[in-house]
Coordinates of C-alpha atoms in Angstrom, one line a residue:
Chain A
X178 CA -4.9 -9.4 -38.1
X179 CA -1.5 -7.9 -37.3
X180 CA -1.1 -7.3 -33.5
X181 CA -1.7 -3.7 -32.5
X182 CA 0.6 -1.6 -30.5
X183 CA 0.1 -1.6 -27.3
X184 CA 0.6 1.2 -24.7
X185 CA 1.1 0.1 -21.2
X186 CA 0.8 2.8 -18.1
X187 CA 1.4 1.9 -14.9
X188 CA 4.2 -0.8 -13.8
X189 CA 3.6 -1.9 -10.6
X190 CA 3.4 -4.9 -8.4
X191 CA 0.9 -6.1 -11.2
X192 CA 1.3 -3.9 -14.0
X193 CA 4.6 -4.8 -14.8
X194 CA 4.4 -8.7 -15.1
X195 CA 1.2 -8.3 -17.4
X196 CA 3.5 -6.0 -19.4
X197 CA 6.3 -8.6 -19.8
X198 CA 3.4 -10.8 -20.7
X199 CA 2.6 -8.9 -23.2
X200 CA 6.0 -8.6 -24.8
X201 CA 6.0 -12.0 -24.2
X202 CA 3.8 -12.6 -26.6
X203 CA 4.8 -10.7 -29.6
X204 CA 3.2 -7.0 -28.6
X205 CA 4.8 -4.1 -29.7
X206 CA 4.8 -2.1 -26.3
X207 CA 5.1 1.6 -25.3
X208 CA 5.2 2.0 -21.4
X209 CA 4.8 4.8 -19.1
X210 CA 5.2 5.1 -14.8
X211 CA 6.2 8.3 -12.7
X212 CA 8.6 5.7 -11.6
X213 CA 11.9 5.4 -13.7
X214 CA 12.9 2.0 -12.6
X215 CA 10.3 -0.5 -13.9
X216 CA 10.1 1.5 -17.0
X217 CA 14.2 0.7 -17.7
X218 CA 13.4 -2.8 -16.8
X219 CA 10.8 -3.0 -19.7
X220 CA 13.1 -1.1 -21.9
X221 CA 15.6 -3.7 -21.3
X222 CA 13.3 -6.1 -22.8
X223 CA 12.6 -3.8 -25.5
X224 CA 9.8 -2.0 -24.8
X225 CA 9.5 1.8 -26.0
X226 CA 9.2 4.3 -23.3
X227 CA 6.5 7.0 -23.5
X228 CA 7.5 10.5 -22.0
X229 CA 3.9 10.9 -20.7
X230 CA 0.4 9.3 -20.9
X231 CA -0.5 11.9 -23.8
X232 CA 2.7 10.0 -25.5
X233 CA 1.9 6.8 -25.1
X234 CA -1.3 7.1 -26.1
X235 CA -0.6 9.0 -29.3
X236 CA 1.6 6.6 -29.7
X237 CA -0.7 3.1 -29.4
X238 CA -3.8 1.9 -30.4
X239 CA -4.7 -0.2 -27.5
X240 CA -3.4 1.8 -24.2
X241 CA -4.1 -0.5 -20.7
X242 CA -4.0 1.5 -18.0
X243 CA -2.9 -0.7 -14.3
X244 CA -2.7 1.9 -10.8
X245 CA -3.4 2.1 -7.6
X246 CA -6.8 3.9 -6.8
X247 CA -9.6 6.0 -8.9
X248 CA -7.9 9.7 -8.9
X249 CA -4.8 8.1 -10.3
X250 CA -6.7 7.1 -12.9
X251 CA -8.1 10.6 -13.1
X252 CA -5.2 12.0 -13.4
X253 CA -3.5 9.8 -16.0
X254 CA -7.0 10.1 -18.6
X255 CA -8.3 13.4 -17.8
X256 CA -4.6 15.2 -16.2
X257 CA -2.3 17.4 -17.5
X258 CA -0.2 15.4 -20.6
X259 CA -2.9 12.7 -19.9
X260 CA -4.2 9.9 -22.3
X261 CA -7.4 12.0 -23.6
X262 CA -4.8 14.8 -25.0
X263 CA -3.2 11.8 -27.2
X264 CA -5.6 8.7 -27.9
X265 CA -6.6 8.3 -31.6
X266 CA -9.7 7.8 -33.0
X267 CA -10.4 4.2 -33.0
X268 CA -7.9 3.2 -30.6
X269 CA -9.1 1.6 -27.0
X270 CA -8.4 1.8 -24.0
X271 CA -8.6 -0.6 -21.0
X272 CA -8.5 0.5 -17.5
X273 CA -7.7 -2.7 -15.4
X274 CA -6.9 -0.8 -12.2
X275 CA -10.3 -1.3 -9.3
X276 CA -11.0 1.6 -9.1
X277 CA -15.2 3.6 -9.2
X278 CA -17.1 2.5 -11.3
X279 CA -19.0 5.8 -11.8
X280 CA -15.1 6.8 -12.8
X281 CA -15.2 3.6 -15.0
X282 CA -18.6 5.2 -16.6
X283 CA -17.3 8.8 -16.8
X284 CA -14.7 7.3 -18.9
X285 CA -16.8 5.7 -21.0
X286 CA -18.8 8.7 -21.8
X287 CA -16.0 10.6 -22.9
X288 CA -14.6 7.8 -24.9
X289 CA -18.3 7.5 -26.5
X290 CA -17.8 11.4 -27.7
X291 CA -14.2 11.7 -28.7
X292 CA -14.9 8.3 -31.0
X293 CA -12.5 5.6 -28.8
X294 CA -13.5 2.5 -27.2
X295 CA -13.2 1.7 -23.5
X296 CA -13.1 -1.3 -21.0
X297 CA -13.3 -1.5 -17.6
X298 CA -11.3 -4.5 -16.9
X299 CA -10.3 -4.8 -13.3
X300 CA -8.9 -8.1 -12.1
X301 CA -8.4 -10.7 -8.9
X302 CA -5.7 -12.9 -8.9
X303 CA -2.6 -11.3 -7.2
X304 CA 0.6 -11.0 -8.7
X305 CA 1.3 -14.8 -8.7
X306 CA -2.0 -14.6 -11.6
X307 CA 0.0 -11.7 -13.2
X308 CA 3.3 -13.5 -13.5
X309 CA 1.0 -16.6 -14.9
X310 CA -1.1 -15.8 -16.9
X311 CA -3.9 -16.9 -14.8
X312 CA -5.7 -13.6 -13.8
X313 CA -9.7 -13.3 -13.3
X314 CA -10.9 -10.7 -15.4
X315 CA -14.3 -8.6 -15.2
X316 CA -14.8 -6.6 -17.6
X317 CA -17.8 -3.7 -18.2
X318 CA -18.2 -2.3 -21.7
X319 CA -19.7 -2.9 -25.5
X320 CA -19.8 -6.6 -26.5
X321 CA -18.0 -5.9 -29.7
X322 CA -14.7 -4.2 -28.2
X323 CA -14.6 -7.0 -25.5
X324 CA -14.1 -9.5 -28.7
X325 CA -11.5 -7.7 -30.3
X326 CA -9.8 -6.9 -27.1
X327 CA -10.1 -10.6 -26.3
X328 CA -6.8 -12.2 -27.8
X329 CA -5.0 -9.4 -25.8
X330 CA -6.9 -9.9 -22.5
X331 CA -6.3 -14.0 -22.9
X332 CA -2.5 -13.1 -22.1
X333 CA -3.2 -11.6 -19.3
X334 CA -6.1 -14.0 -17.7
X335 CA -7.7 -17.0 -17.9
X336 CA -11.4 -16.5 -16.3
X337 CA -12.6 -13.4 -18.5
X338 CA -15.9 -12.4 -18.3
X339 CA -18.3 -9.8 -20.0
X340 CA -20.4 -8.5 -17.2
X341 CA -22.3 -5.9 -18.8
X342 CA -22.7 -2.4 -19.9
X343 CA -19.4 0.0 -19.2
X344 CA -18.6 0.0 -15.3
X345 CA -20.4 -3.0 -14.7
X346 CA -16.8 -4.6 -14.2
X347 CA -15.9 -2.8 -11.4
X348 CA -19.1 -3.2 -10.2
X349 CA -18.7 -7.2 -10.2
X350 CA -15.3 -6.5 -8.3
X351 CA -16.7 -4.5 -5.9
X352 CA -19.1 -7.4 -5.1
X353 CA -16.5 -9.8 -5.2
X354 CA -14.3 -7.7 -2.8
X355 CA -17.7 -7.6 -0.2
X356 CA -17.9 -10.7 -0.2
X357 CA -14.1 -11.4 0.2
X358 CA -13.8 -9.5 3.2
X359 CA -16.8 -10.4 4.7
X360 CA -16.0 -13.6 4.7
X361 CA -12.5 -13.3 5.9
X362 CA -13.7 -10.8 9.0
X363 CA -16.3 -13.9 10.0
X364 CA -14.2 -16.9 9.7
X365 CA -11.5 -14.2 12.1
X366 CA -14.5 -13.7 14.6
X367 CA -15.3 -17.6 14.7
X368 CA -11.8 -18.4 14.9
X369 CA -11.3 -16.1 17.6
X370 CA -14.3 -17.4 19.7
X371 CA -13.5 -20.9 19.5
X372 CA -9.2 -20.8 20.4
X373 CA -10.6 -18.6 23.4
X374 CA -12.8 -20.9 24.0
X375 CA -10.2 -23.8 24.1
X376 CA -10.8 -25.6 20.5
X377 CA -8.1 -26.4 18.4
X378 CA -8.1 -23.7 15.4
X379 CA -7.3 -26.4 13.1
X380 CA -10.2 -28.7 13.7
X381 CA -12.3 -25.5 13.1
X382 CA -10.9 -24.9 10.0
X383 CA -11.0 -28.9 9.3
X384 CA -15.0 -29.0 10.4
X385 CA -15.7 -26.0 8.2
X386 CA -14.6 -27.0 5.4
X387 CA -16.3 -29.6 5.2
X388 CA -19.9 -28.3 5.1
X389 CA -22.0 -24.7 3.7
X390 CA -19.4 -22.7 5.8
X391 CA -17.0 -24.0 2.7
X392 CA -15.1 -20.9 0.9
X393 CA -12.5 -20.5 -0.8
X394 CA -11.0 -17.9 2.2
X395 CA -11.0 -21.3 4.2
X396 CA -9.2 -23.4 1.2
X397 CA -6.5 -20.8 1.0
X398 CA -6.0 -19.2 3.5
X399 CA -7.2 -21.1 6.9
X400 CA -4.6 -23.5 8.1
X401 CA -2.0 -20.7 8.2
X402 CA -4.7 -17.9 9.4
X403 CA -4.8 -21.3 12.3
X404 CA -1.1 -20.5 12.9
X405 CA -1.0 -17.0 12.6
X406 CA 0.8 -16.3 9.4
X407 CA -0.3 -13.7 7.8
X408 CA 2.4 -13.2 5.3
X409 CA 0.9 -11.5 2.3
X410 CA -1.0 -12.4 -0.7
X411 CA -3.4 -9.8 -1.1
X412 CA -2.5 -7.1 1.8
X413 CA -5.1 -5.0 3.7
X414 CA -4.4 -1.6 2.5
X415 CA -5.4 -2.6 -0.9
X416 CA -8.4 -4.6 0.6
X417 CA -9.3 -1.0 2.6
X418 CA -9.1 0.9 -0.9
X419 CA -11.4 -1.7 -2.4
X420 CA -14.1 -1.7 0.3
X421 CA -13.9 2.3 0.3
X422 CA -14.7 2.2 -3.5
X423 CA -17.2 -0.7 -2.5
X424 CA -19.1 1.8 0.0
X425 CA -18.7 4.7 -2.1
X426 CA -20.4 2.7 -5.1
X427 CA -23.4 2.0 -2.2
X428 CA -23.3 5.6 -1.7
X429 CA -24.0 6.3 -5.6
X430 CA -26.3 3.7 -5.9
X431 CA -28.5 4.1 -2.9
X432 CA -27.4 0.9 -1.0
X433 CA -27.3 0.5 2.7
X434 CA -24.4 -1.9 3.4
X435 CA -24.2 -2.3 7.1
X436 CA -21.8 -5.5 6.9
X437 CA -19.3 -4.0 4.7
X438 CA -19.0 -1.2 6.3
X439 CA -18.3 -3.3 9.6
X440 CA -15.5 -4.7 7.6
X441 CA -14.1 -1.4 6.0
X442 CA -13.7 0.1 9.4
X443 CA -11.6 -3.0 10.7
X444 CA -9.3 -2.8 7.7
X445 CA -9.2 1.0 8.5
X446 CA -7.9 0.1 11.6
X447 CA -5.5 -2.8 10.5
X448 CA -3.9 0.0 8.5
X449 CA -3.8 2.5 11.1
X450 CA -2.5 0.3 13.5
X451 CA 0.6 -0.7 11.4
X452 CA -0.5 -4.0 9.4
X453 CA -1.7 -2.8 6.3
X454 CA 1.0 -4.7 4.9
X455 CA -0.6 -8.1 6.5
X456 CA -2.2 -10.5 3.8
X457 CA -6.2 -9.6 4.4
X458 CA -6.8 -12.9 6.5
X459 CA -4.6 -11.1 9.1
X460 CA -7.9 -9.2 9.8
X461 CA -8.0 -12.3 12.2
X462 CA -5.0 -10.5 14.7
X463 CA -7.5 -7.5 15.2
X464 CA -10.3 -9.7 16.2
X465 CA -7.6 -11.3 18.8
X466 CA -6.6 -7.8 20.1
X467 CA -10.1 -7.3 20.6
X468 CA -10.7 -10.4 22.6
X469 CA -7.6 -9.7 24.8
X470 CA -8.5 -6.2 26.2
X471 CA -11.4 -8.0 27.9
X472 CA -8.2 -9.5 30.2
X473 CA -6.9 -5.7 31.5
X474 CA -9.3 -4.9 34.4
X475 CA -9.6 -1.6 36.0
X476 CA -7.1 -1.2 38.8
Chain B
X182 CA -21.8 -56.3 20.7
X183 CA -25.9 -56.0 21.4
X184 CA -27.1 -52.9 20.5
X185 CA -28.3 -50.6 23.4
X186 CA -31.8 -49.4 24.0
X187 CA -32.1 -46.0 22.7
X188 CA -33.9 -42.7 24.2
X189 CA -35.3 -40.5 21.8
X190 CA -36.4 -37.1 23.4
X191 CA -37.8 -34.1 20.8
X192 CA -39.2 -35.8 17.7
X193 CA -39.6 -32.3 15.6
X194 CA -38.4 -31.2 12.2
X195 CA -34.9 -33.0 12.7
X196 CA -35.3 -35.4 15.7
X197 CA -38.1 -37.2 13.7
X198 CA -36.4 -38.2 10.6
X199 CA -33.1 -39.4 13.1
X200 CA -35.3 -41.9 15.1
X201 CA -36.5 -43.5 12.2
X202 CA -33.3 -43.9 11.3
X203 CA -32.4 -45.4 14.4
X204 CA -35.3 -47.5 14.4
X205 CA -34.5 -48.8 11.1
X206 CA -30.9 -49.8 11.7
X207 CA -32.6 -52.1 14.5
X208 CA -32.4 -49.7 17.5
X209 CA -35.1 -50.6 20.3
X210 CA -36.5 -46.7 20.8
X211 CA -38.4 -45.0 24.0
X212 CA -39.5 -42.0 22.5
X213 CA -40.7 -38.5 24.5
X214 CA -42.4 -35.4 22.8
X215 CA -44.5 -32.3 24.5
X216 CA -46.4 -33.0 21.0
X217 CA -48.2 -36.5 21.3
X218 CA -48.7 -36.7 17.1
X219 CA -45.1 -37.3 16.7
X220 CA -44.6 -39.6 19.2
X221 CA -47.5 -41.8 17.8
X222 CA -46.5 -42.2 14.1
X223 CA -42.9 -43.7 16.0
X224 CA -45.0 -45.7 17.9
X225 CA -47.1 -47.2 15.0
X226 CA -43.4 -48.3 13.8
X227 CA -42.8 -50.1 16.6
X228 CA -40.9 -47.9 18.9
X229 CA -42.0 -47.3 22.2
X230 CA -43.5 -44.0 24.4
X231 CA -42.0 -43.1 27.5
X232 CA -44.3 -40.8 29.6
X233 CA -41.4 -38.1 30.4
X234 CA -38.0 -37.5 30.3
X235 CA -37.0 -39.5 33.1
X236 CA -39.1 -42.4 32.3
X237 CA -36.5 -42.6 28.6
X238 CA -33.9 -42.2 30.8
X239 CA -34.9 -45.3 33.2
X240 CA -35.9 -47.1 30.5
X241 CA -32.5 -46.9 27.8
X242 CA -28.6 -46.9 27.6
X243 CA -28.1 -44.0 25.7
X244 CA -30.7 -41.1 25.5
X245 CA -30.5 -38.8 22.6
X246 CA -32.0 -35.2 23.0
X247 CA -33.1 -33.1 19.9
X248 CA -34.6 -29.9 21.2
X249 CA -35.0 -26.1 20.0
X250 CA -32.9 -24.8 22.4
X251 CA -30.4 -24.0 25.7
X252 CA -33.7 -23.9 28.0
X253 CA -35.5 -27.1 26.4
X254 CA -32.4 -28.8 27.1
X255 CA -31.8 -27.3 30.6
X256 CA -35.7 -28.2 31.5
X257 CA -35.4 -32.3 30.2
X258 CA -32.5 -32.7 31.4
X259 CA -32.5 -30.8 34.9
X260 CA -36.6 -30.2 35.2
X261 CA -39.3 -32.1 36.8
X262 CA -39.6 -35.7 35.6
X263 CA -36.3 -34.8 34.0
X264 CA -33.2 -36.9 32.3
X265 CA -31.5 -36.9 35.9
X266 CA -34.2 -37.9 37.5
X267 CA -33.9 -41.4 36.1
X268 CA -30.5 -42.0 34.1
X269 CA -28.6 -44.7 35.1
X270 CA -25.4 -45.1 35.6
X271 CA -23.1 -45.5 32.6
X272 CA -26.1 -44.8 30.2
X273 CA -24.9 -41.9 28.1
X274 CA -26.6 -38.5 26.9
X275 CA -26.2 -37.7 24.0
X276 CA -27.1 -34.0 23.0
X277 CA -27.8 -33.3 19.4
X278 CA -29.6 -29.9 19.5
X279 CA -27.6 -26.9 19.0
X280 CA -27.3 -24.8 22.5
X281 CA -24.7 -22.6 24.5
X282 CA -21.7 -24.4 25.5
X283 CA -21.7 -23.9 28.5
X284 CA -24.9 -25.7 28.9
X285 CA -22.9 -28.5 27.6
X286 CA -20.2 -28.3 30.3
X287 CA -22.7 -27.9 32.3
X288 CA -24.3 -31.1 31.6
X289 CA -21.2 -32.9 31.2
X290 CA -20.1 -31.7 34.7
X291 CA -23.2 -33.3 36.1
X292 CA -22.7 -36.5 34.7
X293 CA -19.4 -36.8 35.6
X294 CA -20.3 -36.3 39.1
X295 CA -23.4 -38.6 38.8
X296 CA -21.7 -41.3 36.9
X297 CA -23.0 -41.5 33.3
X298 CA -21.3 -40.0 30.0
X299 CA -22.1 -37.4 28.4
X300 CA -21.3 -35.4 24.5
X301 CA -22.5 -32.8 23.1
X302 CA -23.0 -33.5 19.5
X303 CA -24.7 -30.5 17.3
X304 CA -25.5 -31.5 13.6
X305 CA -25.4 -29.6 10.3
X306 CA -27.6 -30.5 7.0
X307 CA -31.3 -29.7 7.7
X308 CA -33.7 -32.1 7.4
X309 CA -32.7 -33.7 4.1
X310 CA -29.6 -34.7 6.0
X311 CA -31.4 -35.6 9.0
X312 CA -33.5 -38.1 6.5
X313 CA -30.7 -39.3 4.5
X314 CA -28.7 -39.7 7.4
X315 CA -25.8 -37.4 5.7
X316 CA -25.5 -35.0 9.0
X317 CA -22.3 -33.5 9.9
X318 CA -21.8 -34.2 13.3
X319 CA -19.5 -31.8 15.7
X320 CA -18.5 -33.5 18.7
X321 CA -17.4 -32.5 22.4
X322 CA -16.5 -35.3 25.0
X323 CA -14.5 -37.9 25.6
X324 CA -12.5 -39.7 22.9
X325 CA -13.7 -43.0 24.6
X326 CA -17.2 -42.4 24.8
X327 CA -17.1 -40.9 21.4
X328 CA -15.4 -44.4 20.3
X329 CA -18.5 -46.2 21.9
X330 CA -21.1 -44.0 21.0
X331 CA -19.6 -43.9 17.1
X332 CA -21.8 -46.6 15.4
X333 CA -25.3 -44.8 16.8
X334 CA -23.8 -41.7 15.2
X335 CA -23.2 -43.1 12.0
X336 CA -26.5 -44.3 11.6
X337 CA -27.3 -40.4 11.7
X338 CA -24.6 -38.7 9.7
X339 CA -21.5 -38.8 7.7
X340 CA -19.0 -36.4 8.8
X341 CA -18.4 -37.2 12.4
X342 CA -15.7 -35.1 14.1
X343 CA -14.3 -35.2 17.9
X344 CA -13.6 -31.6 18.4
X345 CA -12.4 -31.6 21.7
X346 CA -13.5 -31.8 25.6
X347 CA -17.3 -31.8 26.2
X348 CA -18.5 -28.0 24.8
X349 CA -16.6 -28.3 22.1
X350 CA -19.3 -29.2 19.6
X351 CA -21.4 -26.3 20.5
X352 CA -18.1 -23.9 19.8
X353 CA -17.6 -25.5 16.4
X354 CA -21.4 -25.3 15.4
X355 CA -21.4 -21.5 16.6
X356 CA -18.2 -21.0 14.7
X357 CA -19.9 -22.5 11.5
X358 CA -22.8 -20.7 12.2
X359 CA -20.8 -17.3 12.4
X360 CA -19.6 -18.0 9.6
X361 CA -22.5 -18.7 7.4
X362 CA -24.4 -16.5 8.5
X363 CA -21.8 -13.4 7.7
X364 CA -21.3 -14.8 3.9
X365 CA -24.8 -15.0 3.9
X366 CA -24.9 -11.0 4.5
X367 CA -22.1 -10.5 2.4
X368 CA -23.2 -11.8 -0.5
X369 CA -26.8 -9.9 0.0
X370 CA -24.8 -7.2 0.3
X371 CA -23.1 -7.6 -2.2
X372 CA -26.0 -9.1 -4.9
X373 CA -28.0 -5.6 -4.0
X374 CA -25.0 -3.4 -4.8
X375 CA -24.7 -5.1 -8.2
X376 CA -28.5 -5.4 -9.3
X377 CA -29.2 -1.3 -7.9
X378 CA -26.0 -0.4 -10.3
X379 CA -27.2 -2.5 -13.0
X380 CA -25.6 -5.6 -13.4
X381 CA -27.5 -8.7 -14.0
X382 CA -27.2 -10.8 -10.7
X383 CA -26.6 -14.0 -12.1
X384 CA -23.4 -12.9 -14.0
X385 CA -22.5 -12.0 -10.8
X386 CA -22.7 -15.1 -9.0
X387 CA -21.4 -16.7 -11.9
X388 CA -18.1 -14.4 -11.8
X389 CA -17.6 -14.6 -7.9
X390 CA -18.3 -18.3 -8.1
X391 CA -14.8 -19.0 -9.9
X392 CA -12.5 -17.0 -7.9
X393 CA -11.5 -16.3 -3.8
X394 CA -15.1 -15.3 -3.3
X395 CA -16.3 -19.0 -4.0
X396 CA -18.2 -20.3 -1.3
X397 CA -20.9 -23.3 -0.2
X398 CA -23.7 -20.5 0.4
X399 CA -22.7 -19.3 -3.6
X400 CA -22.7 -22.6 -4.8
X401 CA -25.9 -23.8 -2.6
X402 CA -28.5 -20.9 -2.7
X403 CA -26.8 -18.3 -5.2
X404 CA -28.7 -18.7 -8.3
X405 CA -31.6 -19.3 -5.9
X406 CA -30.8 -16.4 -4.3
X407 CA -30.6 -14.3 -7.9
X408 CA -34.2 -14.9 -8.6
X409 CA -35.7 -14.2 -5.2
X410 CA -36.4 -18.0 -4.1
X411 CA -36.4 -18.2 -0.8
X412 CA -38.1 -21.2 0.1
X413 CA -36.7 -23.0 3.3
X414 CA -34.1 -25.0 3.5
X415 CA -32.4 -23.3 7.1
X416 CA -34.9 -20.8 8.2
X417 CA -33.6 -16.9 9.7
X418 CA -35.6 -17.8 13.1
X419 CA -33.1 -20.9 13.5
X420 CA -30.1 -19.0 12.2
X421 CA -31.3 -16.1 14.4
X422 CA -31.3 -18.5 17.6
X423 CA -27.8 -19.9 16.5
X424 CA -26.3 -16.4 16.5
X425 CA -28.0 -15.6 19.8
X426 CA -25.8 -18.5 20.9
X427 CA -22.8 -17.2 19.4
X428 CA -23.0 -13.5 20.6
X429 CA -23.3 -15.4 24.1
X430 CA -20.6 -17.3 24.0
X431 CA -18.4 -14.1 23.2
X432 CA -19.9 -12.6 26.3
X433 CA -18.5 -16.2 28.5
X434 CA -16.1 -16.2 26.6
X435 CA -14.1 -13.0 26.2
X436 CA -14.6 -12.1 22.2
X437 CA -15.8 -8.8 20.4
X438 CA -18.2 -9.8 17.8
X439 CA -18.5 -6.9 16.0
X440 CA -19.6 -8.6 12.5
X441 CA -21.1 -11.5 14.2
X442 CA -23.7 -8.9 15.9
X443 CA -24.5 -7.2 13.1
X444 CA -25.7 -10.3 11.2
X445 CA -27.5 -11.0 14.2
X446 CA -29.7 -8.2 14.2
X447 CA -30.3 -8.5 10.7
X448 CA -31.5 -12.0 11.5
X449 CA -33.8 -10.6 14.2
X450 CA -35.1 -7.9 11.6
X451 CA -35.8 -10.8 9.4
X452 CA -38.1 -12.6 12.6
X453 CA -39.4 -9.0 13.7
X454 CA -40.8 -8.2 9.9
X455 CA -42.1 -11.6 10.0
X456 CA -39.9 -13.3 7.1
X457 CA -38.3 -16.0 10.2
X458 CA -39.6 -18.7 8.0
X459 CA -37.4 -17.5 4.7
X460 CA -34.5 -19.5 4.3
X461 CA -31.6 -17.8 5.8
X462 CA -30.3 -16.3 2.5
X463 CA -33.8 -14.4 2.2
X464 CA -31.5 -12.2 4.0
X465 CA -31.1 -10.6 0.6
X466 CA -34.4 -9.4 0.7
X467 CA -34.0 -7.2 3.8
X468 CA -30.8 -5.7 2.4
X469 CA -32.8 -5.2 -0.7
X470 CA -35.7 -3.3 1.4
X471 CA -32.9 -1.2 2.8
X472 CA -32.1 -0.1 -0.2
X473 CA -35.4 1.1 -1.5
X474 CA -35.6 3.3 0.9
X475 CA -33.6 6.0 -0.6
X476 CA -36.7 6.3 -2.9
X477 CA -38.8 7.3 -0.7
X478 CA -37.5 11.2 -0.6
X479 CA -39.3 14.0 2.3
X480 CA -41.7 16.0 1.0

């Protein structure tokens, strides 16, 4: 089968790597951002450039969409010059942004009446698993469009799974971003509790990882969480924008999730105090704070 | 070197299985229960009864204590006919139960004054490791009496750590118990989310299995945890006590707990409903009971 053009919107910190990837490997590629600058980088490598989603998707038969949060996806399918005013019938398209997944569903309805195909494809991995290739995708849609969409998505990723009916990828990474943070706010709490208590942070993390408390938070992440570097990796803001979508989806689906919520509210407050640029283990310097205050007394 | 008489105090669900341990590597035992039964089947094996706490002491080099909690502790060691009341001097005490750390100073600031040693030594690996003698041990005290004391412990477990000045121990075992205990919550959370919006739960362990979400509680209990099973293993009333240790040791110590507490009163729920003898990630099912709820609409 010939390779199919591919349409490309949204070149961020992750979408343009999985672009060049793309070209990498032989796609044809016309790419769209409201920013100017990746696009001419693309160019430069010969990619086409799209003068609005409605272009590019007239102009492709696989359009991937990669942004930041749920309404700019919105905006891109449903907006002004957006996708839906250009995709053929036939074509597909994959949203690999986390964002709803009642967003991810609405999509697929429409795509279901106007006679294209749609994925919900959102991803973990960071930009290191853009750059190589090595990206976790989850992906929510008809079993049949996840196998032809599959040579595309194994340029992108190497852990690609079909989790069910449409949405029920961003579903999957809404649960895996729970359990992310949650696990990252306790390992903060008993890191805290045990340097105030006078133990060596690394012989936690050494004794931890060595039992059930095992995680991969603790693989990557402790030692330097130990010595306070929280140099990003995967920074707070974007882990407060998952958990919101996280308790929005337990909203929609009659959930209570008291934990999570715990945990949205401290990267609320990592982000309105200034670090939602830390990597997400850097949850660990609010738990700190919070153990400090206990050290100002009343005059 | 001869091996030293030991004192076996609390002969329960763990402290059982370690004596015979002990017994079989050649130990000479004086063993003390409140329950006679126990004490008897140790006997009919050749180890010996001591008519209290003191009379172990008096009788042995090194007395091991086992015991449900901080005030079973405080009352063998410090009560009537207690541990004090008849150690010797250089003997050492050995506490293996999980309590508050500062009971642990306390003890170890007793014997320092009284002349005998003293760690505090909290295990990990429920009673399978307890039998197998596959325990991780967490260690406070002196590096020489841990040197001394180091062939009795690895009769009993496998992973034997020295995490620091007596008390230390109990901070590492409350730190992995924070820590389980919150990944336990967040991936109930999390499981519940996914199986109310659809997705099979399964898939969903399987997904967060491969990627940062991957933990020992995933890879232990996840599939378990999928289809409901929530046979014992570590049961919520012992996971409930552990965390009433930790939120006590951010009162002496100076930490907000804010996750940690959380968890806590979801253990309690657990004990209150009358589920304390689910395995801790039965959890689930009181996330899952929240979550009906919404069903349930005013008339």
């Amino acid at each position: 089968m010939p390779k199919p053009v591919v349409g490309f919107i949204g070149l961020g910190i992750m979408g343009r790597p999985m672009a060049i990837r793309l070209l990498e490997a032989g796609y044809e590629l016309v790419v769209y951002d409201i920013d100017s600058k990746p696009e001419e980088a693309l160019v430069a490598r010969s990619a086409e450039r799209g003068v609005s989603p409605k272009d590019v998707a007239s102009r492709a038969r696989v359009i991937i969409t990669m942004l930041p949060d749920t309404q700019d996806v919105e905006q891109v399918v449903f907006g002004l010059e957006g996708v839906l005013g250009g995709i053929q019938e036939g074509s597909t398209l994959i949203d690999m942004s986390t964002i709803s997944p009642l967003m991810a569903k609405r999509i697929a309805e429409t795509a279901a009446n106007a006679g294209f195909e749609a994925l919900d494809a959102p991803v973990s991995g960071g930009d290191v698993g853009a750059q190589k290739g090595t990206l976790s995708i989850m992906v929510g849609g008809k079993q049949e469009t996840f196998d032809t969409m599959l040579p595309i998505l194994r340029v992108l990723g190497k852990n690609i799974v079909l989790c069910g009916e449409n949405g029920a990828g961003q579903i999957v990474k809404a649960c895996n971003q729970i359990l992310v943070g949650v696990t990252i706010a306790g390992l903060a709490e008993a890191l805290t509790l045990g340097s105030k208590a006078g133990v060596d942070p690394a012989k936690i993390v050494q004794v931890l990882s060595g039992g059930l408390a095992r995680c991969g938070v603790l693989e990557n992440r402790g030692m330097r969480m130990a010595e306070g570097d929280f140099e990003p990796g995967f920074r707070c803001r974007l882990h407060y924008k998952d958990l919101r979508i996280a308790i929005s989806a337990g909203q929609d689906y009659g959930v209570s999730l008291s934990v999570t919520a715990i945990v949205h509210e401290m990267f609320k407050e990592m982000v309105l105090s200034g670090r939602g640029e830390y990597d997400h283990s850097g949850l660990l310097s609010l738990v700190q704070d919070r153990a400090s205050i206990n050290a100002r007394k009343p005059r």
